[in-house]
Amino acid sequence: MKVHLGIDNIYAMKRWPEPDEWGRQITERWNLKYVQFCFDLLDPRSSEEARTCMCDKVKEASKKYGFEIHSSFIGLGAYTYNLLLHPFPEFRKDALKWCELASVTAAGLGAQGVGGPVAAASMKDYTTPGKRQFLMDALVEGMQTFAHYAAAQNLKFVLWEPTPIGREMLIHLDEAKQLHKRFNRNVPIPIDFLLDVGHQCSYEATGKDRDTYLWLRELGSISPAIHLQQTEENWDRHWSFTKANNAKGAIRMDRVMEALQKSGAEEVYLFPEILHPFEFEEEKVLEELDETYEYLRQYCC
């Protein structure tokens, strides 16, 4: 199995929005090449002038420092919206426009793919008897449309990330397998998974659905990118892999790598997705990432 260790540059949001800053940190401080670009650093709904400006600066930094944009990811900002599963059809239609602009922006950044968890049902819809089929159908239709937008921009894939939230439609392993098949019927490019090692913690799930390593073994071959985080058993913390966090955290990287190896995956990109509070001291953010990469390289490099 070929393994690439990269970074989701969500760590840089609001702190280091300049591509020259995070590009230098990623390549010179952590010696990384592959970046998953977080849309918290560039809203796809920005004006064409603003999008072009940032895309040009990313490409300039890429040439200067030698990193590559692997994919573009929804980020925290857009994740707070219901998007493809909004209860009102006008907003579901608007979500498709977001997907189109996300595809355009990803292509402008030089990414190979785009995606993330872009759908959340309301509690009313989620708990209404008989409505689940409608929600699943709407999700599949929306993601397939997303794939057509991405293909039109010459992207190679779309990523869907299962989350710990039942209203986001994918907390059960067996359903994930079936959904992947539905996603990929009559689409121009693959819709694959972006698994996160900390997302098998839903309060609605039990048994195998809460087994992180089983998800990796069963779906690793159709998850070309993986989000890494340290976390507790019942929470989605997105902690760094410091010695202190590893001592209390539930994620064991030796088991992560073993599960991916057993999945049959031939190539995988690992993107630590580390989130700190906005009031956290900036130098400590960087120091925790220093320690994170020192730790991770024991297992995946």
PDB file of N, CA, C and O in Angstrom, residues 79-151:
ATOM      1  N   TYR A  79     -20.113  23.666   6.361  1.00  0.00           N
ATOM      2  CA  TYR A  79     -20.615  22.480   7.051  1.00  0.00           C
ATOM      3  C   TYR A  79     -21.758  22.814   8.007  1.00  0.00           C
ATOM      4  O   TYR A  79     -22.590  21.964   8.323  1.00  0.00           O
ATOM      5  N   THR A  80     -21.844  24.045   8.454  1.00  0.00           N
ATOM      6  CA  THR A  80     -22.910  24.430   9.378  1.00  0.00           C
ATOM      7  C   THR A  80     -24.259  24.594   8.682  1.00  0.00           C
ATOM      8  O   THR A  80     -25.280  24.772   9.356  1.00  0.00           O
ATOM      9  N   TYR A  81     -24.276  24.506   7.343  1.00  0.00           N
ATOM     10  CA  TYR A  81     -25.529  24.610   6.605  1.00  0.00           C
ATOM     11  C   TYR A  81     -26.084  23.222   6.274  1.00  0.00           C
ATOM     12  O   TYR A  81     -25.357  22.233   6.229  1.00  0.00           O
ATOM     13  N   ASN A  82     -27.385  23.161   5.989  1.00  0.00           N
ATOM     14  CA  ASN A  82     -28.026  21.884   5.639  1.00  0.00           C
ATOM     15  C   ASN A  82     -27.741  21.460   4.202  1.00  0.00           C
ATOM     16  O   ASN A  82     -27.791  20.271   3.873  1.00  0.00           O
ATOM     17  N   LEU A  83     -27.524  22.431   3.329  1.00  0.00           N
ATOM     18  CA  LEU A  83     -27.169  22.195   1.932  1.00  0.00           C
ATOM     19  C   LEU A  83     -28.088  21.168   1.256  1.00  0.00           C
ATOM     20  O   LEU A  83     -29.273  21.398   1.135  1.00  0.00           O
ATOM     21  N   LEU A  84     -27.567  20.038   0.795  1.00  0.00           N
ATOM     22  CA  LEU A  84     -28.336  19.143  -0.078  1.00  0.00           C
ATOM     23  C   LEU A  84     -29.566  18.519   0.575  1.00  0.00           C
ATOM     24  O   LEU A  84     -30.429  17.982  -0.127  1.00  0.00           O
ATOM     25  N   LEU A  85     -29.664  18.588   1.905  1.00  0.00           N
ATOM     26  CA  LEU A  85     -30.838  18.025   2.585  1.00  0.00           C
ATOM     27  C   LEU A  85     -31.624  19.089   3.364  1.00  0.00           C
ATOM     28  O   LEU A  85     -32.340  18.760   4.315  1.00  0.00           O
ATOM     29  N   HIS A  86     -31.514  20.315   2.944  1.00  0.00           N
ATOM     30  CA  HIS A  86     -32.312  21.371   3.583  1.00  0.00           C
ATOM     31  C   HIS A  86     -33.794  21.034   3.425  1.00  0.00           C
ATOM     32  O   HIS A  86     -34.218  20.491   2.406  1.00  0.00           O
ATOM     33  N   PRO A  87     -34.610  21.331   4.441  1.00  0.00           N
ATOM     34  CA  PRO A  87     -36.033  20.988   4.332  1.00  0.00           C
ATOM     35  C   PRO A  87     -36.792  21.737   3.245  1.00  0.00           C
ATOM     36  O   PRO A  87     -37.851  21.275   2.799  1.00  0.00           O
ATOM     37  N   PHE A  88     -36.268  22.869   2.791  1.00  0.00           N
ATOM     38  CA  PHE A  88     -36.960  23.657   1.767  1.00  0.00           C
ATOM     39  C   PHE A  88     -36.313  23.425   0.402  1.00  0.00           C
ATOM     40  O   PHE A  88     -35.088  23.551   0.255  1.00  0.00           O
ATOM     41  N   PRO A  89     -37.104  23.103  -0.621  1.00  0.00           N
ATOM     42  CA  PRO A  89     -36.539  22.797  -1.940  1.00  0.00           C
ATOM     43  C   PRO A  89     -35.725  23.937  -2.538  1.00  0.00           C
ATOM     44  O   PRO A  89     -34.767  23.702  -3.273  1.00  0.00           O
ATOM     45  N   GLU A  90     -36.110  25.176  -2.232  1.00  0.00           N
ATOM     46  CA  GLU A  90     -35.366  26.321  -2.759  1.00  0.00           C
ATOM     47  C   GLU A  90     -33.908  26.297  -2.265  1.00  0.00           C
ATOM     48  O   GLU A  90     -32.984  26.675  -2.991  1.00  0.00           O
ATOM     49  N   PHE A  91     -33.722  25.857  -1.028  1.00  0.00           N
ATOM     50  CA  PHE A  91     -32.383  25.810  -0.468  1.00  0.00           C
ATOM     51  C   PHE A  91     -31.607  24.589  -0.970  1.00  0.00           C
ATOM     52  O   PHE A  91     -30.385  24.648  -1.091  1.00  0.00           O
ATOM     53  N   ARG A  92     -32.308  23.495  -1.248  1.00  0.00           N
ATOM     54  CA  ARG A  92     -31.618  22.338  -1.852  1.00  0.00           C
ATOM     55  C   ARG A  92     -31.131  22.702  -3.253  1.00  0.00           C
ATOM     56  O   ARG A  92     -30.033  22.308  -3.662  1.00  0.00           O
ATOM     57  N   LYS A  93     -31.946  23.463  -3.975  1.00  0.00           N
ATOM     58  CA  LYS A  93     -31.517  23.941  -5.290  1.00  0.00           C
ATOM     59  C   LYS A  93     -30.319  24.874  -5.157  1.00  0.00           C
ATOM     60  O   LYS A  93     -29.351  24.795  -5.939  1.00  0.00           O
ATOM     61  N   ASP A  94     -30.351  25.745  -4.158  1.00  0.00           N
ATOM     62  CA  ASP A  94     -29.236  26.657  -3.918  1.00  0.00           C
ATOM     63  C   ASP A  94     -27.976  25.882  -3.542  1.00  0.00           C
ATOM     64  O   ASP A  94     -26.863  26.280  -3.897  1.00  0.00           O
ATOM     65  N   ALA A  95     -28.135  24.777  -2.831  1.00  0.00           N
ATOM     66  CA  ALA A  95     -26.984  23.953  -2.453  1.00  0.00           C
ATOM     67  C   ALA A  95     -26.268  23.402  -3.682  1.00  0.00           C
ATOM     68  O   ALA A  95     -25.045  23.239  -3.682  1.00  0.00           O
ATOM     69  N   LEU A  96     -27.024  23.116  -4.726  1.00  0.00           N
ATOM     70  CA  LEU A  96     -26.398  22.644  -5.958  1.00  0.00           C
ATOM     71  C   LEU A  96     -25.512  23.736  -6.560  1.00  0.00           C
ATOM     72  O   LEU A  96     -24.469  23.444  -7.154  1.00  0.00           O
ATOM     73  N   LYS A  97     -25.939  24.988  -6.402  1.00  0.00           N
ATOM     74  CA  LYS A  97     -25.098  26.086  -6.868  1.00  0.00           C
ATOM     75  C   LYS A  97     -23.806  26.126  -6.076  1.00  0.00           C
ATOM     76  O   LYS A  97     -22.727  26.384  -6.633  1.00  0.00           O
ATOM     77  N   TRP A  98     -23.899  25.868  -4.762  1.00  0.00           N
ATOM     78  CA  TRP A  98     -22.678  25.793  -3.952  1.00  0.00           C
ATOM     79  C   TRP A  98     -21.765  24.692  -4.490  1.00  0.00           C
ATOM     80  O   TRP A  98     -20.544  24.898  -4.623  1.00  0.00           O
ATOM     81  N   CYS A  99     -22.330  23.534  -4.803  1.00  0.00           N
ATOM     82  CA  CYS A  99     -21.527  22.422  -5.328  1.00  0.00           C
ATOM     83  C   CYS A  99     -20.860  22.795  -6.651  1.00  0.00           C
ATOM     84  O   CYS A  99     -19.705  22.430  -6.903  1.00  0.00           O
ATOM     85  N   GLU A 100     -21.586  23.514  -7.489  1.00  0.00           N
ATOM     86  CA  GLU A 100     -21.023  23.949  -8.764  1.00  0.00           C
ATOM     87  C   GLU A 100     -19.860  24.907  -8.532  1.00  0.00           C
ATOM     88  O   GLU A 100     -18.781  24.756  -9.129  1.00  0.00           O
ATOM     89  N   LEU A 101     -20.056  25.894  -7.661  1.00  0.00           N
ATOM     90  CA  LEU A 101     -18.994  26.858  -7.377  1.00  0.00           C
ATOM     91  C   LEU A 101     -17.813  26.192  -6.673  1.00  0.00           C
ATOM     92  O   LEU A 101     -16.655  26.562  -6.902  1.00  0.00           O
ATOM     93  N   ALA A 102     -18.098  25.211  -5.817  1.00  0.00           N
ATOM     94  CA  ALA A 102     -17.016  24.467  -5.163  1.00  0.00           C
ATOM     95  C   ALA A 102     -16.181  23.729  -6.196  1.00  0.00           C
ATOM     96  O   ALA A 102     -14.947  23.665  -6.086  1.00  0.00           O
ATOM     97  N   SER A 103     -16.820  23.184  -7.202  1.00  0.00           N
ATOM     98  CA  SER A 103     -16.099  22.483  -8.268  1.00  0.00           C
ATOM     99  C   SER A 103     -15.234  23.446  -9.077  1.00  0.00           C
ATOM    100  O   SER A 103     -14.076  23.150  -9.393  1.00  0.00           O
ATOM    101  N   VAL A 104     -15.810  24.594  -9.409  1.00  0.00           N
ATOM    102  CA  VAL A 104     -15.061  25.618 -10.148  1.00  0.00           C
ATOM    103  C   VAL A 104     -13.846  26.068  -9.342  1.00  0.00           C
ATOM    104  O   VAL A 104     -12.734  26.202  -9.868  1.00  0.00           O
ATOM    105  N   THR A 105     -14.056  26.294  -8.044  1.00  0.00           N
ATOM    106  CA  THR A 105     -12.979  26.771  -7.185  1.00  0.00           C
ATOM    107  C   THR A 105     -11.900  25.717  -7.020  1.00  0.00           C
ATOM    108  O   THR A 105     -10.705  26.022  -7.058  1.00  0.00           O
ATOM    109  N   ALA A 106     -12.308  24.460  -6.831  1.00  0.00           N
ATOM    110  CA  ALA A 106     -11.337  23.372  -6.695  1.00  0.00           C
ATOM    111  C   ALA A 106     -10.461  23.271  -7.941  1.00  0.00           C
ATOM    112  O   ALA A 106      -9.235  23.116  -7.855  1.00  0.00           O
ATOM    113  N   ALA A 107     -11.087  23.371  -9.099  1.00  0.00           N
ATOM    114  CA  ALA A 107     -10.320  23.325 -10.343  1.00  0.00           C
ATOM    115  C   ALA A 107      -9.361  24.504 -10.433  1.00  0.00           C
ATOM    116  O   ALA A 107      -8.209  24.367 -10.862  1.00  0.00           O
ATOM    117  N   GLY A 108      -9.825  25.687 -10.010  1.00  0.00           N
ATOM    118  CA  GLY A 108      -8.973  26.869 -10.030  1.00  0.00           C
ATOM    119  C   GLY A 108      -7.767  26.745  -9.123  1.00  0.00           C
ATOM    120  O   GLY A 108      -6.712  27.334  -9.385  1.00  0.00           O
ATOM    121  N   LEU A 109      -7.915  25.978  -8.051  1.00  0.00           N
ATOM    122  CA  LEU A 109      -6.813  25.750  -7.119  1.00  0.00           C
ATOM    123  C   LEU A 109      -5.839  24.688  -7.607  1.00  0.00           C
ATOM    124  O   LEU A 109      -4.765  24.515  -7.031  1.00  0.00           O
ATOM    125  N   GLY A 110      -6.240  23.953  -8.639  1.00  0.00           N
ATOM    126  CA  GLY A 110      -5.400  22.866  -9.134  1.00  0.00           C
ATOM    127  C   GLY A 110      -5.631  21.551  -8.424  1.00  0.00           C
ATOM    128  O   GLY A 110      -4.797  20.642  -8.500  1.00  0.00           O
ATOM    129  N   ALA A 111      -6.768  21.425  -7.738  1.00  0.00           N
ATOM    130  CA  ALA A 111      -7.087  20.193  -7.020  1.00  0.00           C
ATOM    131  C   ALA A 111      -7.505  19.094  -7.985  1.00  0.00           C
ATOM    132  O   ALA A 111      -7.978  19.352  -9.093  1.00  0.00           O
ATOM    133  N   GLN A 112      -7.368  17.848  -7.513  1.00  0.00           N
ATOM    134  CA  GLN A 112      -7.838  16.705  -8.282  1.00  0.00           C
ATOM    135  C   GLN A 112      -9.303  16.380  -7.995  1.00  0.00           C
ATOM    136  O   GLN A 112      -9.987  15.797  -8.828  1.00  0.00           O
ATOM    137  N   GLY A 113      -9.765  16.745  -6.782  1.00  0.00           N
ATOM    138  CA  GLY A 113     -11.130  16.414  -6.406  1.00  0.00           C
ATOM    139  C   GLY A 113     -11.678  17.400  -5.402  1.00  0.00           C
ATOM    140  O   GLY A 113     -11.000  18.336  -4.968  1.00  0.00           O
ATOM    141  N   VAL A 114     -12.947  17.163  -5.007  1.00  0.00           N
ATOM    142  CA  VAL A 114     -13.640  18.092  -4.119  1.00  0.00           C
ATOM    143  C   VAL A 114     -14.703  17.320  -3.348  1.00  0.00           C
ATOM    144  O   VAL A 114     -15.174  16.279  -3.793  1.00  0.00           O
ATOM    145  N   GLY A 115     -15.084  17.842  -2.169  1.00  0.00           N
ATOM    146  CA  GLY A 115     -16.176  17.189  -1.464  1.00  0.00           C
ATOM    147  C   GLY A 115     -16.213  17.457   0.013  1.00  0.00           C
ATOM    148  O   GLY A 115     -15.676  18.454   0.508  1.00  0.00           O
ATOM    149  N   GLY A 116     -16.847  16.531   0.744  1.00  0.00           N
ATOM    150  CA  GLY A 116     -17.034  16.655   2.175  1.00  0.00           C
ATOM    151  C   GLY A 116     -18.461  16.308   2.558  1.00  0.00           C
ATOM    152  O   GLY A 116     -19.263  15.878   1.719  1.00  0.00           O
ATOM    153  N   PRO A 117     -18.839  16.503   3.815  1.00  0.00           N
ATOM    154  CA  PRO A 117     -20.215  16.250   4.262  1.00  0.00           C
ATOM    155  C   PRO A 117     -21.105  17.435   3.918  1.00  0.00           C
ATOM    156  O   PRO A 117     -21.150  18.417   4.657  1.00  0.00           O
ATOM    157  N   VAL A 118     -21.806  17.359   2.813  1.00  0.00           N
ATOM    158  CA  VAL A 118     -22.525  18.509   2.274  1.00  0.00           C
ATOM    159  C   VAL A 118     -24.040  18.339   2.381  1.00  0.00           C
ATOM    160  O   VAL A 118     -24.779  18.882   1.561  1.00  0.00           O
ATOM    161  N   ALA A 119     -24.506  17.603   3.381  1.00  0.00           N
ATOM    162  CA  ALA A 119     -25.946  17.403   3.526  1.00  0.00           C
ATOM    163  C   ALA A 119     -26.293  17.089   4.972  1.00  0.00           C
ATOM    164  O   ALA A 119     -25.657  16.236   5.596  1.00  0.00           O
ATOM    165  N   ALA A 120     -27.317  17.767   5.494  1.00  0.00           N
ATOM    166  CA  ALA A 120     -27.809  17.482   6.838  1.00  0.00           C
ATOM    167  C   ALA A 120     -29.317  17.719   6.867  1.00  0.00           C
ATOM    168  O   ALA A 120     -29.788  18.798   6.515  1.00  0.00           O
ATOM    169  N   ALA A 121     -30.049  16.698   7.277  1.00  0.00           N
ATOM    170  CA  ALA A 121     -31.494  16.835   7.381  1.00  0.00           C
ATOM    171  C   ALA A 121     -31.883  17.584   8.662  1.00  0.00           C
ATOM    172  O   ALA A 121     -31.133  17.586   9.642  1.00  0.00           O
ATOM    173  N   SER A 122     -33.038  18.180   8.647  1.00  0.00           N
ATOM    174  CA  SER A 122     -33.572  18.803   9.865  1.00  0.00           C
ATOM    175  C   SER A 122     -34.062  17.703  10.802  1.00  0.00           C
ATOM    176  O   SER A 122     -34.339  16.571  10.380  1.00  0.00           O
ATOM    177  N   MET A 123     -34.195  18.017  12.079  1.00  0.00           N
ATOM    178  CA  MET A 123     -34.731  17.053  13.026  1.00  0.00           C
ATOM    179  C   MET A 123     -36.156  16.649  12.645  1.00  0.00           C
ATOM    180  O   MET A 123     -36.537  15.476  12.776  1.00  0.00           O
ATOM    181  N   LYS A 124     -36.940  17.600  12.158  1.00  0.00           N
ATOM    182  CA  LYS A 124     -38.317  17.285  11.773  1.00  0.00           C
ATOM    183  C   LYS A 124     -38.336  16.258  10.645  1.00  0.00           C
ATOM    184  O   LYS A 124     -39.076  15.259  10.711  1.00  0.00           O
ATOM    185  N   ASP A 125     -37.542  16.487   9.606  1.00  0.00           N
ATOM    186  CA  ASP A 125     -37.510  15.540   8.491  1.00  0.00           C
ATOM    187  C   ASP A 125     -36.937  14.195   8.922  1.00  0.00           C
ATOM    188  O   ASP A 125     -37.439  13.132   8.542  1.00  0.00           O
ATOM    189  N   TYR A 126     -35.878  14.246   9.717  1.00  0.00           N
ATOM    190  CA  TYR A 126     -35.182  13.017  10.118  1.00  0.00           C
ATOM    191  C   TYR A 126     -36.061  12.116  10.976  1.00  0.00           C
ATOM    192  O   TYR A 126     -35.952  10.891  10.906  1.00  0.00           O
ATOM    193  N   THR A 127     -36.933  12.713  11.761  1.00  0.00           N
ATOM    194  CA  THR A 127     -37.759  11.924  12.680  1.00  0.00           C
ATOM    195  C   THR A 127     -39.168  11.674  12.155  1.00  0.00           C
ATOM    196  O   THR A 127     -39.979  11.044  12.832  1.00  0.00           O
ATOM    197  N   THR A 128     -39.471  12.140  10.956  1.00  0.00           N
ATOM    198  CA  THR A 128     -40.788  11.902  10.366  1.00  0.00           C
ATOM    199  C   THR A 128     -40.862  10.491   9.803  1.00  0.00           C
ATOM    200  O   THR A 128     -40.056  10.128   8.937  1.00  0.00           O
ATOM    201  N   PRO A 129     -41.786   9.667  10.281  1.00  0.00           N
ATOM    202  CA  PRO A 129     -41.905   8.295   9.758  1.00  0.00           C
ATOM    203  C   PRO A 129     -42.102   8.288   8.247  1.00  0.00           C
ATOM    204  O   PRO A 129     -42.873   9.074   7.691  1.00  0.00           O
ATOM    205  N   GLY A 130     -41.362   7.428   7.579  1.00  0.00           N
ATOM    206  CA  GLY A 130     -41.507   7.270   6.133  1.00  0.00           C
ATOM    207  C   GLY A 130     -40.726   8.256   5.290  1.00  0.00           C
ATOM    208  O   GLY A 130     -40.766   8.186   4.049  1.00  0.00           O
ATOM    209  N   LYS A 131     -40.000   9.178   5.918  1.00  0.00           N
ATOM    210  CA  LYS A 131     -39.304  10.202   5.135  1.00  0.00           C
ATOM    211  C   LYS A 131     -37.863   9.819   4.802  1.00  0.00           C
ATOM    212  O   LYS A 131     -37.218  10.479   3.983  1.00  0.00           O
ATOM    213  N   ARG A 132     -37.348   8.766   5.401  1.00  0.00           N
ATOM    214  CA  ARG A 132     -35.951   8.426   5.209  1.00  0.00           C
ATOM    215  C   ARG A 132     -35.622   8.137   3.737  1.00  0.00           C
ATOM    216  O   ARG A 132     -34.578   8.541   3.244  1.00  0.00           O
ATOM    217  N   GLN A 133     -36.520   7.445   3.053  1.00  0.00           N
ATOM    218  CA  GLN A 133     -36.247   7.122   1.652  1.00  0.00           C
ATOM    219  C   GLN A 133     -36.124   8.388   0.811  1.00  0.00           C
ATOM    220  O   GLN A 133     -35.253   8.493  -0.054  1.00  0.00           O
ATOM    221  N   PHE A 134     -36.998   9.360   1.081  1.00  0.00           N
ATOM    222  CA  PHE A 134     -36.907  10.638   0.374  1.00  0.00           C
ATOM    223  C   PHE A 134     -35.554  11.293   0.629  1.00  0.00           C
ATOM    224  O   PHE A 134     -34.916  11.817  -0.310  1.00  0.00           O
ATOM    225  N   LEU A 135     -35.103  11.273   1.890  1.00  0.00           N
ATOM    226  CA  LEU A 135     -33.832  11.907   2.228  1.00  0.00           C
ATOM    227  C   LEU A 135     -32.667  11.214   1.527  1.00  0.00           C
ATOM    228  O   LEU A 135     -31.771  11.870   0.983  1.00  0.00           O
ATOM    229  N   MET A 136     -32.672   9.895   1.530  1.00  0.00           N
ATOM    230  CA  MET A 136     -31.591   9.169   0.870  1.00  0.00           C
ATOM    231  C   MET A 136     -31.598   9.425  -0.630  1.00  0.00           C
ATOM    232  O   MET A 136     -30.546   9.603  -1.252  1.00  0.00           O
ATOM    233  N   ASP A 137     -32.784   9.436  -1.219  1.00  0.00           N
ATOM    234  CA  ASP A 137     -32.887   9.700  -2.658  1.00  0.00           C
ATOM    235  C   ASP A 137     -32.391  11.112  -2.984  1.00  0.00           C
ATOM    236  O   ASP A 137     -31.687  11.322  -3.988  1.00  0.00           O
ATOM    237  N   ALA A 138     -32.751  12.071  -2.145  1.00  0.00           N
ATOM    238  CA  ALA A 138     -32.310  13.453  -2.367  1.00  0.00           C
ATOM    239  C   ALA A 138     -30.801  13.565  -2.238  1.00  0.00           C
ATOM    240  O   ALA A 138     -30.141  14.289  -3.004  1.00  0.00           O
ATOM    241  N   LEU A 139     -30.233  12.841  -1.283  1.00  0.00           N
ATOM    242  CA  LEU A 139     -28.781  12.853  -1.106  1.00  0.00           C
ATOM    243  C   LEU A 139     -28.078  12.277  -2.323  1.00  0.00           C
ATOM    244  O   LEU A 139     -27.111  12.862  -2.838  1.00  0.00           O
ATOM    245  N   VAL A 140     -28.555  11.139  -2.794  1.00  0.00           N
ATOM    246  CA  VAL A 140     -27.933  10.495  -3.959  1.00  0.00           C
ATOM    247  C   VAL A 140     -28.033  11.409  -5.177  1.00  0.00           C
ATOM    248  O   VAL A 140     -27.039  11.623  -5.897  1.00  0.00           O
ATOM    249  N   GLU A 141     -29.206  11.964  -5.421  1.00  0.00           N
ATOM    250  CA  GLU A 141     -29.386  12.848  -6.577  1.00  0.00           C
ATOM    251  C   GLU A 141     -28.471  14.065  -6.482  1.00  0.00           C
ATOM    252  O   GLU A 141     -27.843  14.469  -7.475  1.00  0.00           O
ATOM    253  N   GLY A 142     -28.388  14.644  -5.295  1.00  0.00           N
ATOM    254  CA  GLY A 142     -27.539  15.814  -5.121  1.00  0.00           C
ATOM    255  C   GLY A 142     -26.069  15.499  -5.328  1.00  0.00           C
ATOM    256  O   GLY A 142     -25.354  16.256  -6.001  1.00  0.00           O
ATOM    257  N   MET A 143     -25.605  14.396  -4.771  1.00  0.00           N
ATOM    258  CA  MET A 143     -24.193  14.032  -4.923  1.00  0.00           C
ATOM    259  C   MET A 143     -23.860  13.669  -6.370  1.00  0.00           C
ATOM    260  O   MET A 143     -22.774  13.981  -6.867  1.00  0.00           O
ATOM    261  N   GLN A 144     -24.777  13.033  -7.054  1.00  0.00           N
ATOM    262  CA  GLN A 144     -24.524  12.714  -8.457  1.00  0.00           C
ATOM    263  C   GLN A 144     -24.467  13.984  -9.311  1.00  0.00           C
ATOM    264  O   GLN A 144     -23.643  14.083 -10.230  1.00  0.00           O
ATOM    265  N   THR A 145     -25.303  14.950  -8.987  1.00  0.00           N
ATOM    266  CA  THR A 145     -25.218  16.234  -9.678  1.00  0.00           C
ATOM    267  C   THR A 145     -23.882  16.902  -9.382  1.00  0.00           C
ATOM    268  O   THR A 145     -23.244  17.483 -10.281  1.00  0.00           O
ATOM    269  N   PHE A 146     -23.447  16.826  -8.133  1.00  0.00           N
ATOM    270  CA  PHE A 146     -22.138  17.340  -7.733  1.00  0.00           C
ATOM    271  C   PHE A 146     -21.049  16.706  -8.598  1.00  0.00           C
ATOM    272  O   PHE A 146     -20.137  17.390  -9.093  1.00  0.00           O
ATOM    273  N   ALA A 147     -21.127  15.399  -8.802  1.00  0.00           N
ATOM    274  CA  ALA A 147     -20.126  14.698  -9.611  1.00  0.00           C
ATOM    275  C   ALA A 147     -20.119  15.202 -11.052  1.00  0.00           C
ATOM    276  O   ALA A 147     -19.053  15.327 -11.675  1.00  0.00           O
ATOM    277  N   HIS A 148     -21.282  15.517 -11.583  1.00  0.00           N
ATOM    278  CA  HIS A 148     -21.338  16.053 -12.949  1.00  0.00           C
ATOM    279  C   HIS A 148     -20.710  17.451 -13.011  1.00  0.00           C
ATOM    280  O   HIS A 148     -19.994  17.767 -13.980  1.00  0.00           O
ATOM    281  N   TYR A 149     -20.963  18.277 -12.001  1.00  0.00           N
ATOM    282  CA  TYR A 149     -20.327  19.588 -11.962  1.00  0.00           C
ATOM    283  C   TYR A 149     -18.804  19.435 -11.896  1.00  0.00           C
ATOM    284  O   TYR A 149     -18.060  20.153 -12.579  1.00  0.00           O
ATOM    285  N   ALA A 150     -18.348  18.530 -11.040  1.00  0.00           N
ATOM    286  CA  ALA A 150     -16.904  18.329 -10.871  1.00  0.00           C
ATOM    287  C   ALA A 150     -16.271  17.812 -12.158  1.00  0.00           C
ATOM    288  O   ALA A 150     -15.187  18.258 -12.552  1.00  0.00           O
ATOM    289  N   ALA A 151     -16.932  16.893 -12.804  1.00  0.00           N
ATOM    290  CA  ALA A 151     -16.410  16.345 -14.057  1.00  0.00           C
ATOM    291  C   ALA A 151     -16.313  17.425 -15.129  1.00  0.00           C
ATOM    292  O   ALA A 151     -15.375  17.440 -15.934  1.00  0.00           O
TER     293      ALA A 151
END
